[in-house]
Amino acid sequence: MAEVEETLKRIQGQKGVQGIIIVNAEGIPIKTTLDNSSTVQYAGLIHQLVMKARTTVRDIDPQNDLTFLRVRSKKNEIMIAPDKDYFLIVIQNPSD
Amino acid sequence: MSTKRPKSTTTTSKGKDKKADESSAGSVAGSGHPNDILPLTLTSATQELFGCRCDEDVTGDNPYKILRKEDIVQDMRMRAAVSDFSPMKQLVLDYPEDELLLVYDRDFIYGSSFYLVLTADAKERHLKPVVALGVEVALEREPSEVFAAQKTSEPQPWISLGSEQEIEEESVTDSRPRLKYRISRVRREFGAPIFFSDRNAMETKDGFIECTPYQDKNFSLKQMERHTGVQTIPNLKSSSTQTQWTYPRSMCTQYEPREFSEEKKENCLQSEKLKNFVNSVASRFEIAIQQNEIMDVFFDDWKALSEEDSGYGRKADPHLKEYQSFTDLHFSKEKTISNINWHPTINGVIAVAVTERLSFEDRINGSTKLLLNPSLILFWSFSDPINPQLLLECPDDVFSFEFCPSDPNIIVGGCMNGQVVLWDISTHVEQLQGTRTSGGKNIAANTNALQGFEDKRENETPVVRYCAVSGIENGHKAPITDIQWLPGTFEVSRMGVPMENKNGICVQIVTCAPDCCVMFWDIRAPRVLQTMADQRKQKVEEKPLENPHGVPNTFKHLDLTWKPLIRVSLPKIDTSGEYSPLKISLRDNTCDNHTGSNADRAHLNAERSEVAPEYALLRVPSAKQLKPLEDICTRLYAGTEDGELVYTDWKLEKDNDSGRLFSAKPSHRFIIHDGQVNTVRRSPFFKDIILTVGGWTFAIWKEGVTNGPIIQSSCSQKKCTVGYWSQSRPAVLFIGKEDGNIDVWDLLEKTHEPSQTQNITATQITCIKPWIVSSKQHLLAVSDHLGTLHILEIPWTLRSPSSNEKLSMSKYFEKEVDRLVYFEKRREMRAKEKKDYEAEELRKKTEPIIPEKQVEQILEEAMKEYEDYLSLETVILKEMGLLPDTDKVDI
């Protein structure tokens, strides 16, 4: 538990990181550093996006799998690492 | 005959066959031959006998042959039936004359080779009228002459030319005598009874006549071609189905996202799986985040370069261009402009306060004359540079005035005698707006029937008198140098505590004057006087209030009795006495009104913009009714007469002993400038950066940094009289000088001198105010000591910010703050060092002198040390087992 906390703190301490969310496989947030409404919104939307991305990658090549997804927008960057049971979502503002 | 005709016409053209023509011309149109000639065929024997052999005796040229009647008769007697002349025996005998004409019909015109002319007339005609016919032919040939030369024809007996033959053929005549039948019957059979009997038709043959039908071939014709029109239409088919009718119904669903309860979250967090996951995934994140930190891969360097480049192309003219200049010979002669304000809503209208250019002594000496010339605020419009549009009358010279932000028709001004004045120009607003668009024409268009009266008045500028002044004893005791409206988001109670502002409009004013007071005023009627106001209202109903000078009644409730809400004094920190503020600056506090919902606020705003509020009806609410707002900063900066900047809180505190309200001492005070502080202004981009201008320098401060100014300029040659931040570029500020120059400082370019200096006028500059008209036009209003208002246009280089200018500026300020902090620290350190050094020095001096040790003692001590060292060495070597020992026992 402490390890998990420590790792998350390390990521959070990086420059520009706005928030971290851990979401389970169904899209229910488990841990977050943002407020509740944003968390729920991110969790719901990103869950669908990751599912889509994953199926895309696997359809093209069944042996392949999605390891990391980065969505770059005008204001910030959303990074998602999917796993079998969980996702980790990090939102960073790169230009500051 | 028609066939014969063309023949005759063709032969007409030839001269040779004249005679043939004659003969045919003579013969009348008819299908057969005319009656007076008889075609006959002569055998060759007959021809020889009569000497009319074809083509020998009679030719085409000479077809006529005269035959003696006697010869013909004789021939007929001799040959009887064989004679050729026998068919016309009678005709010949009847012929009156002796000689008959035989004509050779070469062309078989009449069907035979010869024809005999039967009548003498015809004979005559054939032989004789060559001439006449010739003439006729000649006449035919030239028909134009025909009508002139033609003889009038005389009626002549009708000569039959054979036409009646057709008629005769057509007419019905009896070809045989009519047959007569006579039918008779025996008389006794008349009237006898009749007996009918049946008889089968089939029995007897021919009992009936049958008309058997047969297929008439006429009707079985196959039509091979037919002309029809065709139109195509889509195949239509009507059909019906029966469906179930689903009708729409309004439904709603309410959903909420699934969430885990706290315990479940805890469980998950504890699980091993999560730990593994996070560990495995963290490295990827770190790489990605660091990548972003190192470089922004999506940043378009090329484009960013071009943004800076575009500046080069237009670097042509960085100077402020003169756009327009206003001066009035009548009103601003011998006067100076003390303050300028752009009209917040109407484009192109600017107001200036005009004051006398006299020193204090001169004022006293000339006070009677001054009373006669009222002081004015002039409204200029760009459309009319010669005549001001509106004049506001003031009780005394106005040094500062402001438009109300929520209602631009209300103007508040502070006078030289310490009074606060209110104007209401709502009646003249249309005129101001109208003049902007159409110059003076609009006014001319409004002249109505009263020509004599109206003309004179409309050529003059309208004058608006002030509608309320504060009481002289209640106001300031010195000229009011700064006046500002509090934003409509909060209002201040009697204790100085900021409360929520239910109205949403600006109702409070802050003034300051060198009488060491900052006062807060409220334009609503005070609550205490409510009963009195009611009484007054009754009085008003009894006799209607006269309205002299056409002053609107907007602020009648305040007139002459207006008292300030709060009086804040600025006691000096260290000594007794007070600071005398000249200019103040409040933090721009626009906060969220948490009590009212956003809908209410929007509603209020909408209402506010449509209807000007009735100020007379507003009342200062009791402090208990309103909720105090916490996040308003109640501190203000005041620049004083002595060149100091004072930072104080306006909240009043209650003195426990006497129960009086008094103001707290200011928290900070900085002596910076060498002369009066004439400008204290916040930057429009940074809420906590303040510019102060006074004496020969200007300084930039950051709120919260109490060490000193973060930037202070060097002393310039001439006194700085006024300063202002640029509205569009965070790093640019304008400083007006005593000699009429404007210094443009670009803090990102140079900080040791202005980046640009431009001379505007010959005397000192009294006020600078920039204004953004549109994105392409930024104007700077500059007034000078002579009373002229110059409007300058800010060039592109000074109005468009470079990329990241705000960021650079904020970094610069941070750097300066760090510098200050560093200096402070260094100073402390130095002070400490110095202290230590001095202490050290002191200590050295005060220490007793130690006697010198003797040499032998020193040697003894040294030996002892050495022996100690040797013993230590042996011990260590023994421990380590490295001793080349003699002690060791070899076994």
Tab-separated table of C-alpha atoms in Angstrom, chain A residues 1 3-4 7 10-11 14-15 17 22 24 26 28-31 36 40 67-68 70 72 77 79-83 85-88 90 92 94-95, chain B residues 257-260 264-266 268-271 273-275 277-282 284-293 295-299 807:
chain	number	residue	atom	x	y	z
A	1	MET	CA	0.000	0.000	0.000
A	3	GLU	CA	4.617	1.375	-2.124
A	4	VAL	CA	1.697	2.261	-4.254
A	7	THR	CA	4.949	5.591	-6.623
A	10	ARG	CA	6.528	10.346	-7.315
A	11	ILE	CA	4.471	10.650	-10.467
A	14	GLN	CA	6.654	15.579	-11.666
A	15	LYS	CA	6.404	18.932	-13.328
A	17	VAL	CA	1.111	16.776	-13.636
A	22	ILE	CA	-6.698	4.670	-10.956
A	24	ASN	CA	-10.666	-0.664	-12.424
A	26	GLU	CA	-15.165	-1.721	-15.379
A	28	ILE	CA	-15.036	2.620	-11.662
A	29	PRO	CA	-12.459	4.922	-10.171
A	30	ILE	CA	-10.552	3.579	-7.242
A	31	LYS	CA	-8.112	6.285	-6.379
A	36	ASN	CA	-15.141	13.701	-7.749
A	40	VAL	CA	-16.055	10.256	-12.746
A	67	THR	CA	0.570	-0.905	-23.792
A	68	PHE	CA	0.288	2.859	-23.583
A	70	ARG	CA	-1.265	9.200	-25.058
A	72	ARG	CA	-2.415	15.116	-26.737
A	77	GLU	CA	-1.895	15.552	-22.356
A	79	MET	CA	-1.634	9.361	-20.611
A	80	ILE	CA	-3.242	6.003	-20.001
A	81	ALA	CA	-1.618	2.690	-19.219
A	82	PRO	CA	-4.068	-0.194	-19.457
A	83	ASP	CA	-3.764	-3.536	-17.839
A	85	ASP	CA	-7.616	-5.345	-14.306
A	86	TYR	CA	-6.804	-1.666	-13.936
A	87	PHE	CA	-5.960	1.522	-15.750
A	88	LEU	CA	-3.813	4.358	-14.608
A	90	VAL	CA	-2.295	10.747	-15.691
A	92	GLN	CA	-0.172	16.530	-17.542
A	94	PRO	CA	3.353	19.915	-20.855
A	95	SER	CA	3.989	23.519	-21.748
B	257	PRO	CA	-21.941	6.926	-12.205
B	258	ARG	CA	-21.023	3.794	-10.439
B	259	GLU	CA	-18.734	4.326	-7.611
B	260	PHE	CA	-17.172	2.173	-5.053
B	264	LYS	CA	-14.210	-1.415	-1.409
B	265	LYS	CA	-11.742	1.188	-2.494
B	266	GLU	CA	-9.563	0.348	0.418
B	268	CYS	CA	-8.755	-2.701	-3.934
B	269	LEU	CA	-5.930	-0.494	-2.895
B	270	GLN	CA	-4.565	-3.157	-0.612
B	271	SER	CA	-4.699	-5.848	-3.172
B	273	LYS	CA	-2.676	-7.015	-8.073
B	274	LEU	CA	-2.821	-3.283	-7.852
B	275	LYS	CA	0.634	-3.122	-6.449
B	277	PHE	CA	0.176	-3.148	-11.787
B	278	VAL	CA	1.351	0.183	-10.504
B	279	ASN	CA	4.900	-0.973	-10.278
B	280	SER	CA	4.951	-2.278	-13.772
B	281	VAL	CA	3.287	0.729	-15.245
B	282	ALA	CA	5.021	3.534	-13.375
B	284	ARG	CA	6.274	4.024	-18.651
B	285	PHE	CA	4.733	7.070	-17.144
B	286	GLU	CA	7.922	8.462	-15.942
B	287	ILE	CA	9.449	8.193	-19.339
B	288	ALA	CA	6.485	9.851	-20.938
B	289	ILE	CA	6.266	12.673	-18.442
B	290	GLN	CA	9.916	13.402	-18.683
B	291	GLN	CA	9.694	13.448	-22.415
B	292	ASN	CA	7.081	16.103	-22.140
B	293	GLU	CA	9.132	18.077	-19.735
B	295	MET	CA	10.551	19.118	-25.041
B	296	ASP	CA	7.122	19.819	-26.338
B	297	VAL	CA	7.063	17.748	-29.504
B	298	PHE	CA	4.016	19.404	-30.901
B	299	PHE	CA	5.219	22.918	-30.566
B	807	LEU	CA	4.555	35.228	-19.124
